[in-house]
Short mmCIF file of C-alpha atoms in Angstrom, two decimals:
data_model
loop_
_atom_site.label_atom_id
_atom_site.label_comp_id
_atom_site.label_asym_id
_atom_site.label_seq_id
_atom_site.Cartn_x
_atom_site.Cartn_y
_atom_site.Cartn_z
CA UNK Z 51 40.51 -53.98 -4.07
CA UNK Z 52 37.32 -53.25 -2.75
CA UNK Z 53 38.96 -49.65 -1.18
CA UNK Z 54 39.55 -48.66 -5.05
CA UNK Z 55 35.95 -48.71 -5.51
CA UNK Z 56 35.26 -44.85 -5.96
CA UNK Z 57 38.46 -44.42 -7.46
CA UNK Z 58 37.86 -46.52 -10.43
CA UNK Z 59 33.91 -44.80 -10.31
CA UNK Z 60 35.65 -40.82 -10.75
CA UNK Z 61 38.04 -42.82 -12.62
CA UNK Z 62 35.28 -44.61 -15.14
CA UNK Z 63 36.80 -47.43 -15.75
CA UNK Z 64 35.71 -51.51 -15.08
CA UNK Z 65 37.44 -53.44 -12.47
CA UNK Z 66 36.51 -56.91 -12.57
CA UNK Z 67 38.21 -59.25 -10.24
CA UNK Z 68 37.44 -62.62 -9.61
CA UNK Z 69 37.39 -64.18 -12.67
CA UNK Z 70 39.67 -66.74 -13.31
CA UNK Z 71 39.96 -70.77 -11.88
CA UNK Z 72 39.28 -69.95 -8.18
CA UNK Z 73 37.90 -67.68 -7.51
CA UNK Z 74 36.21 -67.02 -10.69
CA UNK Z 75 34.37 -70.68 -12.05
CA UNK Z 76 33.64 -71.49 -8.62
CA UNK Z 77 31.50 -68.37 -8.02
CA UNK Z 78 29.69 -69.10 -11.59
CA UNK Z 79 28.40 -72.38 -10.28
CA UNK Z 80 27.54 -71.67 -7.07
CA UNK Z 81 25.36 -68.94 -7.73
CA UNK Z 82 23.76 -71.07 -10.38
CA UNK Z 83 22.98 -73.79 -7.57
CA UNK Z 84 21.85 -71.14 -4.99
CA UNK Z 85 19.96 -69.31 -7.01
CA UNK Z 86 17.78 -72.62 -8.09
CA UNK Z 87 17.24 -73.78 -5.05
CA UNK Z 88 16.10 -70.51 -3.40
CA UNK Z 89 13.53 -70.38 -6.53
CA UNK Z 90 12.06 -74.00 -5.47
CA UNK Z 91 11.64 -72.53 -1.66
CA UNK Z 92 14.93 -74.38 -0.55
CA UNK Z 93 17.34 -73.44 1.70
CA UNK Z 94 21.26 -73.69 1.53
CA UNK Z 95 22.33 -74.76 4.81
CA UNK Z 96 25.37 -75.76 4.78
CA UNK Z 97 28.37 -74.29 1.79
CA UNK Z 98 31.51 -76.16 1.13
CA UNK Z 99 33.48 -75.42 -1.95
CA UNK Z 100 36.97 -77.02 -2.02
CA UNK Z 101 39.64 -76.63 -5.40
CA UNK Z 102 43.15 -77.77 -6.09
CA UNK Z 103 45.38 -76.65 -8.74
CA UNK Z 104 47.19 -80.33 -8.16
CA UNK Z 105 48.98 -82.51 -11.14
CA UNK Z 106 47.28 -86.12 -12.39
CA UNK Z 107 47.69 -88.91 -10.16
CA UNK Z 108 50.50 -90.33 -12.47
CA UNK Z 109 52.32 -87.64 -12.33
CA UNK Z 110 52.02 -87.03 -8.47
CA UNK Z 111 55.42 -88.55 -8.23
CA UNK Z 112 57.61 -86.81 -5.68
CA UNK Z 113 57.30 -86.42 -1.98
CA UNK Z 114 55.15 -83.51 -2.22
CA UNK Z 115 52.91 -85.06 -4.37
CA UNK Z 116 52.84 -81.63 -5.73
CA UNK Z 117 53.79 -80.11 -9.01
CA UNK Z 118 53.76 -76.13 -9.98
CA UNK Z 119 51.14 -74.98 -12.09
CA UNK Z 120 51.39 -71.74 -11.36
CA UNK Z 121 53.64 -69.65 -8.69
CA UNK Z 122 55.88 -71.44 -6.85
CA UNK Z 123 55.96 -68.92 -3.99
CA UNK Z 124 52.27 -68.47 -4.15
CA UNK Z 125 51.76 -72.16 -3.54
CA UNK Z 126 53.86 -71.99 -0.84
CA UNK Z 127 52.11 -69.33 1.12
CA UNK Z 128 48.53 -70.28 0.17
CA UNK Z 129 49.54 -73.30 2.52
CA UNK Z 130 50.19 -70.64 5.52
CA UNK Z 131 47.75 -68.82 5.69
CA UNK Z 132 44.92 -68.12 8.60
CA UNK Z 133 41.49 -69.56 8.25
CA UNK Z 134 38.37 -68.18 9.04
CA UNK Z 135 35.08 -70.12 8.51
CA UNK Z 136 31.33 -70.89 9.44
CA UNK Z 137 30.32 -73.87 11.08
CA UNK Z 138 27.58 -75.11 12.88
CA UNK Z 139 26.79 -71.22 13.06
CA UNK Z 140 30.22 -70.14 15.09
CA UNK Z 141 32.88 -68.46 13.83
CA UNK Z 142 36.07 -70.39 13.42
CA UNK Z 143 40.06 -69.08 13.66
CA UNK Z 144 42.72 -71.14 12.63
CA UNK Z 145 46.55 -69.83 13.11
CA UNK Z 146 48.71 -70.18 9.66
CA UNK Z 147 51.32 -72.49 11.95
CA UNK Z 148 48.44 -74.38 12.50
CA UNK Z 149 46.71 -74.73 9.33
CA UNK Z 150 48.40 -77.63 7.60
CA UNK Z 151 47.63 -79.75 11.09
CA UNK Z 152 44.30 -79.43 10.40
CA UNK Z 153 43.93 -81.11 6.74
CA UNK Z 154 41.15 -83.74 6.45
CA UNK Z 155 40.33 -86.83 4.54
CA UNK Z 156 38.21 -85.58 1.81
CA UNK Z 157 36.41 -87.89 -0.50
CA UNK Z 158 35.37 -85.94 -4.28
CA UNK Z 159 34.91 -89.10 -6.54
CA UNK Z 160 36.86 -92.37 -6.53
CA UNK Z 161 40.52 -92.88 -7.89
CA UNK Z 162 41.47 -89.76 -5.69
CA UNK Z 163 43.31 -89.90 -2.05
CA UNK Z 164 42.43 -85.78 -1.17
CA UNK Z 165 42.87 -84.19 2.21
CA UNK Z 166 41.39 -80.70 2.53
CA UNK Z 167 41.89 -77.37 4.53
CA UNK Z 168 39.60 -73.89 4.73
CA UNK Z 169 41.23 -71.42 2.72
CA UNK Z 170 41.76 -67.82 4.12
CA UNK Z 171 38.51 -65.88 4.86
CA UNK Z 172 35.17 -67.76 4.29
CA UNK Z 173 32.44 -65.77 6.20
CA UNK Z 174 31.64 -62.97 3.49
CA UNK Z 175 30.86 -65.18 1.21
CA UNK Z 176 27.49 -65.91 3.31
CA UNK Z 177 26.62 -62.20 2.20
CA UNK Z 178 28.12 -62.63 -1.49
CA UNK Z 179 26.67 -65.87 -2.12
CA UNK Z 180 23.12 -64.66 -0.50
CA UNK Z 181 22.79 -67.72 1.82
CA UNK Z 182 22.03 -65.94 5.03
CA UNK Z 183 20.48 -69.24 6.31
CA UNK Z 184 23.42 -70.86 6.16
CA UNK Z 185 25.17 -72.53 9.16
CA UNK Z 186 28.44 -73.64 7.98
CA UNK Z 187 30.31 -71.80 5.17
CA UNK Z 188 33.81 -73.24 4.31
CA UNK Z 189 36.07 -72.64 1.27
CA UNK Z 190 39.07 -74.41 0.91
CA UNK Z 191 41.90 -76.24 -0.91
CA UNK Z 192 42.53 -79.98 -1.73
CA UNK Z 193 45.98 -81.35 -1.54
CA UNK Z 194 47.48 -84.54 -2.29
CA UNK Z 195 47.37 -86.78 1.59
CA UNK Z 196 51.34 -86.69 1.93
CA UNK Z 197 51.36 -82.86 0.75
CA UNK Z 198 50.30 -81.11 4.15
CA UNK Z 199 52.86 -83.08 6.40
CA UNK Z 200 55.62 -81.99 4.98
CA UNK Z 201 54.83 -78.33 4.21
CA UNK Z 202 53.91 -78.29 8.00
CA UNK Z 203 57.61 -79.31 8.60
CA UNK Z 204 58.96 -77.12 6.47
CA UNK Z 205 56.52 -73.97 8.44
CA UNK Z 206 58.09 -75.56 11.46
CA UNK Z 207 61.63 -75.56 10.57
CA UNK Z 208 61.23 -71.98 9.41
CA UNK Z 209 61.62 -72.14 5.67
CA UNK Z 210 58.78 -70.29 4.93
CA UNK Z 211 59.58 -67.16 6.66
CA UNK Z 212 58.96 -63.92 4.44
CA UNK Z 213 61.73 -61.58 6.60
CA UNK Z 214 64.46 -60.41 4.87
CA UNK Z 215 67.80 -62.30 5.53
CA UNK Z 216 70.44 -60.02 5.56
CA UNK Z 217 73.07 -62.95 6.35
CA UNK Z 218 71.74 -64.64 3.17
CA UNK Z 219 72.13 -62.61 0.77
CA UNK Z 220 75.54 -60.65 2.18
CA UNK Z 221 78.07 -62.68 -0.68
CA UNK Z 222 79.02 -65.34 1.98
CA UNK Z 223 78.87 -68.87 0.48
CA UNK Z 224 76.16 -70.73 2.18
CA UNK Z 225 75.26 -74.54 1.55
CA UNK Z 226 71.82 -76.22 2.63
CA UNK Z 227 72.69 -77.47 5.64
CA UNK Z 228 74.42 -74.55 6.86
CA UNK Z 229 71.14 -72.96 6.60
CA UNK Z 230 69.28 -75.26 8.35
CA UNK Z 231 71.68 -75.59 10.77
CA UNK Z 232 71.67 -71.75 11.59
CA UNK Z 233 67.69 -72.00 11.65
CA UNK Z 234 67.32 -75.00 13.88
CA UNK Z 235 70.05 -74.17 16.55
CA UNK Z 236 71.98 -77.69 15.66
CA UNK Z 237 74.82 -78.25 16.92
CA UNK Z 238 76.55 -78.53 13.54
CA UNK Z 239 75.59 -79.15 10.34
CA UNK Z 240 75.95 -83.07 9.95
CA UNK Z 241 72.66 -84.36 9.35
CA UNK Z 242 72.40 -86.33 12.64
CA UNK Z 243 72.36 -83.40 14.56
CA UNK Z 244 69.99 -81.77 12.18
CA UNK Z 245 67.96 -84.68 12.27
CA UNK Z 246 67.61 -84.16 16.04
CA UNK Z 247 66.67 -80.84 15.84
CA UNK Z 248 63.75 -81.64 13.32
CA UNK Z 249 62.66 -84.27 15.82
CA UNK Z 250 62.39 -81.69 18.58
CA UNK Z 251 60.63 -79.33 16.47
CA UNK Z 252 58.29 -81.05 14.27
CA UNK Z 253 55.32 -83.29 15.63
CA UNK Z 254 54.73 -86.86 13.48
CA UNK Z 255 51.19 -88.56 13.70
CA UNK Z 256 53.56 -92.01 13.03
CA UNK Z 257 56.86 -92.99 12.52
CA UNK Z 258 55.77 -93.98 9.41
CA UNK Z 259 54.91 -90.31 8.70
CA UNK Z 260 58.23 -88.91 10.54
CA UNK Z 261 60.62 -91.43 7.58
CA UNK Z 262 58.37 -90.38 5.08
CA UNK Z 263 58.96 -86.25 5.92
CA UNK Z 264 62.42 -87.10 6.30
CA UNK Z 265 62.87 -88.52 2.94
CA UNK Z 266 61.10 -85.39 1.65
CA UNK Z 267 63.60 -82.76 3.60
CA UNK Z 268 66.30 -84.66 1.92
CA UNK Z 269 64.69 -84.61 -1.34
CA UNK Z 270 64.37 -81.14 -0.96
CA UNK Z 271 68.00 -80.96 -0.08
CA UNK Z 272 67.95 -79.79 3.25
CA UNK Z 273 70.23 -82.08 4.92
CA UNK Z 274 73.11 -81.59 1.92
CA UNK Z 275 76.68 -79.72 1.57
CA UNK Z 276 75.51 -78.52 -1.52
CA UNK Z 277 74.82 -74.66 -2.19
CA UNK Z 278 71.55 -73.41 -3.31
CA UNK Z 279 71.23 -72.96 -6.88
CA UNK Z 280 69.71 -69.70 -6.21
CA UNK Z 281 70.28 -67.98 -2.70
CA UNK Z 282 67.83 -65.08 -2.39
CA UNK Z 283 67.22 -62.43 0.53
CA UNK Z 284 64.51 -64.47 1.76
CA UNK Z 285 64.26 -67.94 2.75
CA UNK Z 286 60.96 -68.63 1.34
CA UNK Z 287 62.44 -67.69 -1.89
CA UNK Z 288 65.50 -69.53 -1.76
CA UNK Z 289 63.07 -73.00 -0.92
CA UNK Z 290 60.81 -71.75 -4.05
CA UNK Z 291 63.64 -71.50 -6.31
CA UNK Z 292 64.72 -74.87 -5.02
CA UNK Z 293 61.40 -76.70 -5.64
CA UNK Z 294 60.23 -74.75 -9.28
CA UNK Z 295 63.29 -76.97 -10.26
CA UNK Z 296 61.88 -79.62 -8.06
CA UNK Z 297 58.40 -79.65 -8.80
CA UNK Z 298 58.43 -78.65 -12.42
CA UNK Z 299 56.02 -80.43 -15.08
CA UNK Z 300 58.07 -82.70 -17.02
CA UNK Z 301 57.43 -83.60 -20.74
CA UNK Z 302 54.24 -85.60 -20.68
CA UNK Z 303 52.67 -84.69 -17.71
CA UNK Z 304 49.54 -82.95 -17.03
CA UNK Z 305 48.29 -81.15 -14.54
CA UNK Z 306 44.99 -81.06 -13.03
CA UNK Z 307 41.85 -78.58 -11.29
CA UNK Z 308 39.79 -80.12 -8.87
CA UNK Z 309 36.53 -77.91 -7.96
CA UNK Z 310 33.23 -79.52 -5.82
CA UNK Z 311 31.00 -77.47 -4.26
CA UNK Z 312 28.69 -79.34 -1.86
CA UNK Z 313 25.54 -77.73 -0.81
CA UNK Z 314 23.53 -79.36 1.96
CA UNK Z 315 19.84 -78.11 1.34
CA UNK Z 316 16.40 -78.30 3.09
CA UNK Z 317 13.27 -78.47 1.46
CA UNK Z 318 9.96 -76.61 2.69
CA UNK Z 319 8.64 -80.35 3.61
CA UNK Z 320 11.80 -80.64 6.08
CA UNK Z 321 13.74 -83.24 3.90
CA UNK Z 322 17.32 -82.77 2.71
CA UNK Z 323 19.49 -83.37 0.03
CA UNK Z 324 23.03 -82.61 -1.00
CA UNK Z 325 23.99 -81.49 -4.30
CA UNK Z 326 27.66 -81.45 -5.65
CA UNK Z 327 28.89 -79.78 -8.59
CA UNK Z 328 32.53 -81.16 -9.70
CA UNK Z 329 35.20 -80.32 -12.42
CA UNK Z 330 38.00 -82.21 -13.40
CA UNK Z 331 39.80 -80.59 -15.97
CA UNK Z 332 42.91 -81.87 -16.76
CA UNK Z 333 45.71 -79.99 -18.83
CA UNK Z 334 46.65 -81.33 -22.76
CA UNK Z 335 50.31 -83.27 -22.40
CA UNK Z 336 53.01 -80.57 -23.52
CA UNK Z 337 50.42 -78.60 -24.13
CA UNK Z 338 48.16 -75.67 -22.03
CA UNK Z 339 47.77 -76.72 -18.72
CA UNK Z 340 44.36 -76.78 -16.81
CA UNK Z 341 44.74 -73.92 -14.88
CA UNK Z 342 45.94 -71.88 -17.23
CA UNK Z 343 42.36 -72.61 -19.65
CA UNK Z 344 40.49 -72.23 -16.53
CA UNK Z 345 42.19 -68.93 -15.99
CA UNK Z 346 42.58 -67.39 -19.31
CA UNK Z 347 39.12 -68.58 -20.43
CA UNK Z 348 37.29 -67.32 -17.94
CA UNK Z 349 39.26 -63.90 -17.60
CA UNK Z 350 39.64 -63.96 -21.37
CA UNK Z 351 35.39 -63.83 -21.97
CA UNK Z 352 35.07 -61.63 -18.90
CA UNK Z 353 37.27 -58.89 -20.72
CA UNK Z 354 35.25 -59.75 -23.83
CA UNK Z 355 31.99 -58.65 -21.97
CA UNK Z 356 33.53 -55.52 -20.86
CA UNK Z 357 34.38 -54.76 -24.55
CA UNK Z 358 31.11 -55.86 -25.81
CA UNK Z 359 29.08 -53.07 -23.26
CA UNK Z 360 27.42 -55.86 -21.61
CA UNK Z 361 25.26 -53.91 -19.44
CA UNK Z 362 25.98 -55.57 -15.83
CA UNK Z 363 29.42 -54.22 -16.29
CA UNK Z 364 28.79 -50.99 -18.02
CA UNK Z 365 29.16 -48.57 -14.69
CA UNK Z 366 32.16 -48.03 -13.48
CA UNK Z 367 34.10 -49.27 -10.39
CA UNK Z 368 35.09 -52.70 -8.75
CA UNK Z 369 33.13 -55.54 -9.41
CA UNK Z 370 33.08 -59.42 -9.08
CA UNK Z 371 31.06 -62.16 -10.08
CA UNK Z 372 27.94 -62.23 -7.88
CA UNK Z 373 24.32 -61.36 -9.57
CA UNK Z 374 23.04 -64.43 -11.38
CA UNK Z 375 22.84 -62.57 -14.76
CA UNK Z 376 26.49 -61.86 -14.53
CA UNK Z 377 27.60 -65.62 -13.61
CA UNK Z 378 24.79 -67.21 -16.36
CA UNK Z 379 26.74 -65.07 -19.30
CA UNK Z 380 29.97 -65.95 -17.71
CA UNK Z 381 28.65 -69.77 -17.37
CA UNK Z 382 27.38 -69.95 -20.63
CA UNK Z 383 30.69 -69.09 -22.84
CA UNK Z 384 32.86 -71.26 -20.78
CA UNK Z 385 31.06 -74.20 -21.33
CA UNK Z 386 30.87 -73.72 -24.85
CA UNK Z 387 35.38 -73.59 -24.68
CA UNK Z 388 34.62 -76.85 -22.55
CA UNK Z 389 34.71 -76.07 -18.86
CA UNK Z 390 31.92 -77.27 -17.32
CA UNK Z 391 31.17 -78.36 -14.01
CA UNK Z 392 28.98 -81.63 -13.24
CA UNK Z 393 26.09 -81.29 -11.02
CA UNK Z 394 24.57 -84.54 -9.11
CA UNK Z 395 21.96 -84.51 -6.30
CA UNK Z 396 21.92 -87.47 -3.68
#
């Protein structure tokens, strides 16, 4: 986006990105935070903002402990991508194959059993966030504990792969565990033999895990005669189309957004504290979901501002949520719709 820049300048015209659940809140609140400790003669040193667009607990009720919210194909790939991050003042690299191995225990507040992974890219936002004295910079995503395991498996097994399929999509009649046979190499498609290929490709932490991800791939379907419901070109798309039927809020349940930010500071006498700011908004019962009033709020008083002339987004060109007086007007209108993050220091 940032390319378009002088386009949308000779084009004079606003493009404001950033400005919706994540990123868009999270950026309003952490530039609060920075911005109020730099004016006590603090210093951020180390920056870790994790979100989830996850359902309630209750409703967490299916191997994935996952429910859609929002694209199912997005979710998918958000949970393959690379990650780059600061810490301890070295650049990090993790592969996408690798990423869901590296999920952590993550505690946010009590009643919640969270693991968490960096998220894509981290290391500009030293630069955006104007926290050059930062060490570690990490943003990420929260997932249910059982959720990385079994996307890992399906990475493994090759059921996120983006390539087009010509074999998929030529009118032959293809059932689940044809598929997987013809991606794992089995020796036919009976689910022993599948079974044994999915031992030799995926790696279990316990055989307690390896029943568990098992139970999921035949949740999913995987190990069946049956034909997809929806075969597409890809196979990501085909497993997305599976789970949106899958995964789909039923009557009654909610969803939920998880944001922290955690901000390690120092003080000018040497002593440290670390702040947290949290939201846990959880979507109305057949009603609008969280992510879509994080979303829609926030984008819906950003475009507001535009209208209005406000004068940080009166020139032309692409723009996101950085300078203080931006975020504050942002801030200030969302919490009055509701949204509102809770800050403690410890």
């Amino acid at each position: 986006m940032r390319q378009l820049d002088e386009a949308a300048k000779k084009a004079g015209i606003v493009v404001l990105n950033e400005v919706g659940m994540d990123p868009g809140i999270d950026h309003l609140y952490a530039v609060k935070t920075i911005s109020e400790v730099h004016a006590k003669g603090g210093k951020v040193r180390e920056f870790y903002s994790y979100c989830g667009g996850l359902v309630s607990p209750e409703a967490a009720d299916n191997p994935l402990q996952f429910k859609f919210s929002w694209s199912p194909r997005g979710a998918l790939l958000s949970q393959q991508n690379s990650a780059t991050f600061l810490k301890d003042g070295r650049v990090v690299t993790i592969a996408n194959t690798d990423l869901m191995g590296q999920a952590e225990p993550y505690h946010v507040m009590e009643g919640y059993s969270f693991v968490a992974y960096p998220n894509r890219d981290s290391t500009p936002f030293r630069e955006a966030y104007q926290i050059p004295e930062a060490h570690t910079v990490i943003r990420g995503s929260l997932r249910y504990k059982n959720n990385p395991p079994l996307v890992k498996a399906l990475i493994d097994l090759g059921w996120l792969d983006q390539e087009f399929k010509p074999w998929l999509s030529g009118g032959q009649a293809h059932t689940w565990a044809g598929i997987q046979q013809r991606l794992t190499g089995a020796k036919s498609s009976s689910e022993e033999d599948l079974i044994h290929k999915v031992d030799e490709r995926c790696h279990f932490a316990s055989a307690e895990e390896r029943a568990r991800i098992l139970d999921g791939l035949r949740w999913i379907g995987l190990f069946s005669d049956e034909q997809p419901g929806r075969l597409c070109d890809t196979l990501i798309d085909t497993l997305s189309a599976q789970l949106e039927g899958l995964c789909s809020l039923q009557p009654g349940d909610r969803d939920l957004v998880m944001l922290q930010h955690k901000f390690v500071v120092e003080w000018n006498d040497g002593s440290k504290n670390t702040i947290t700011s949290t939201l846990e908004l959880f979507g109305e019962p057949n009603g609008y979901t969280a992510m879509s009033k994080g979303v829609g709020v926030t984008c819906g008083i950003a475009a507001q501002l535009i209208l209005d002339g406000f004068a940080p987004l009166s020139q032309p060109g692409v723009l996101a949520p950085y300078s203080r007086e931006l975020c504050d007007a942002i801030r200030a209108k969302v919490e009055a719709e509701g949204i509102k993050l809770v800050e403690e220091m410890f």
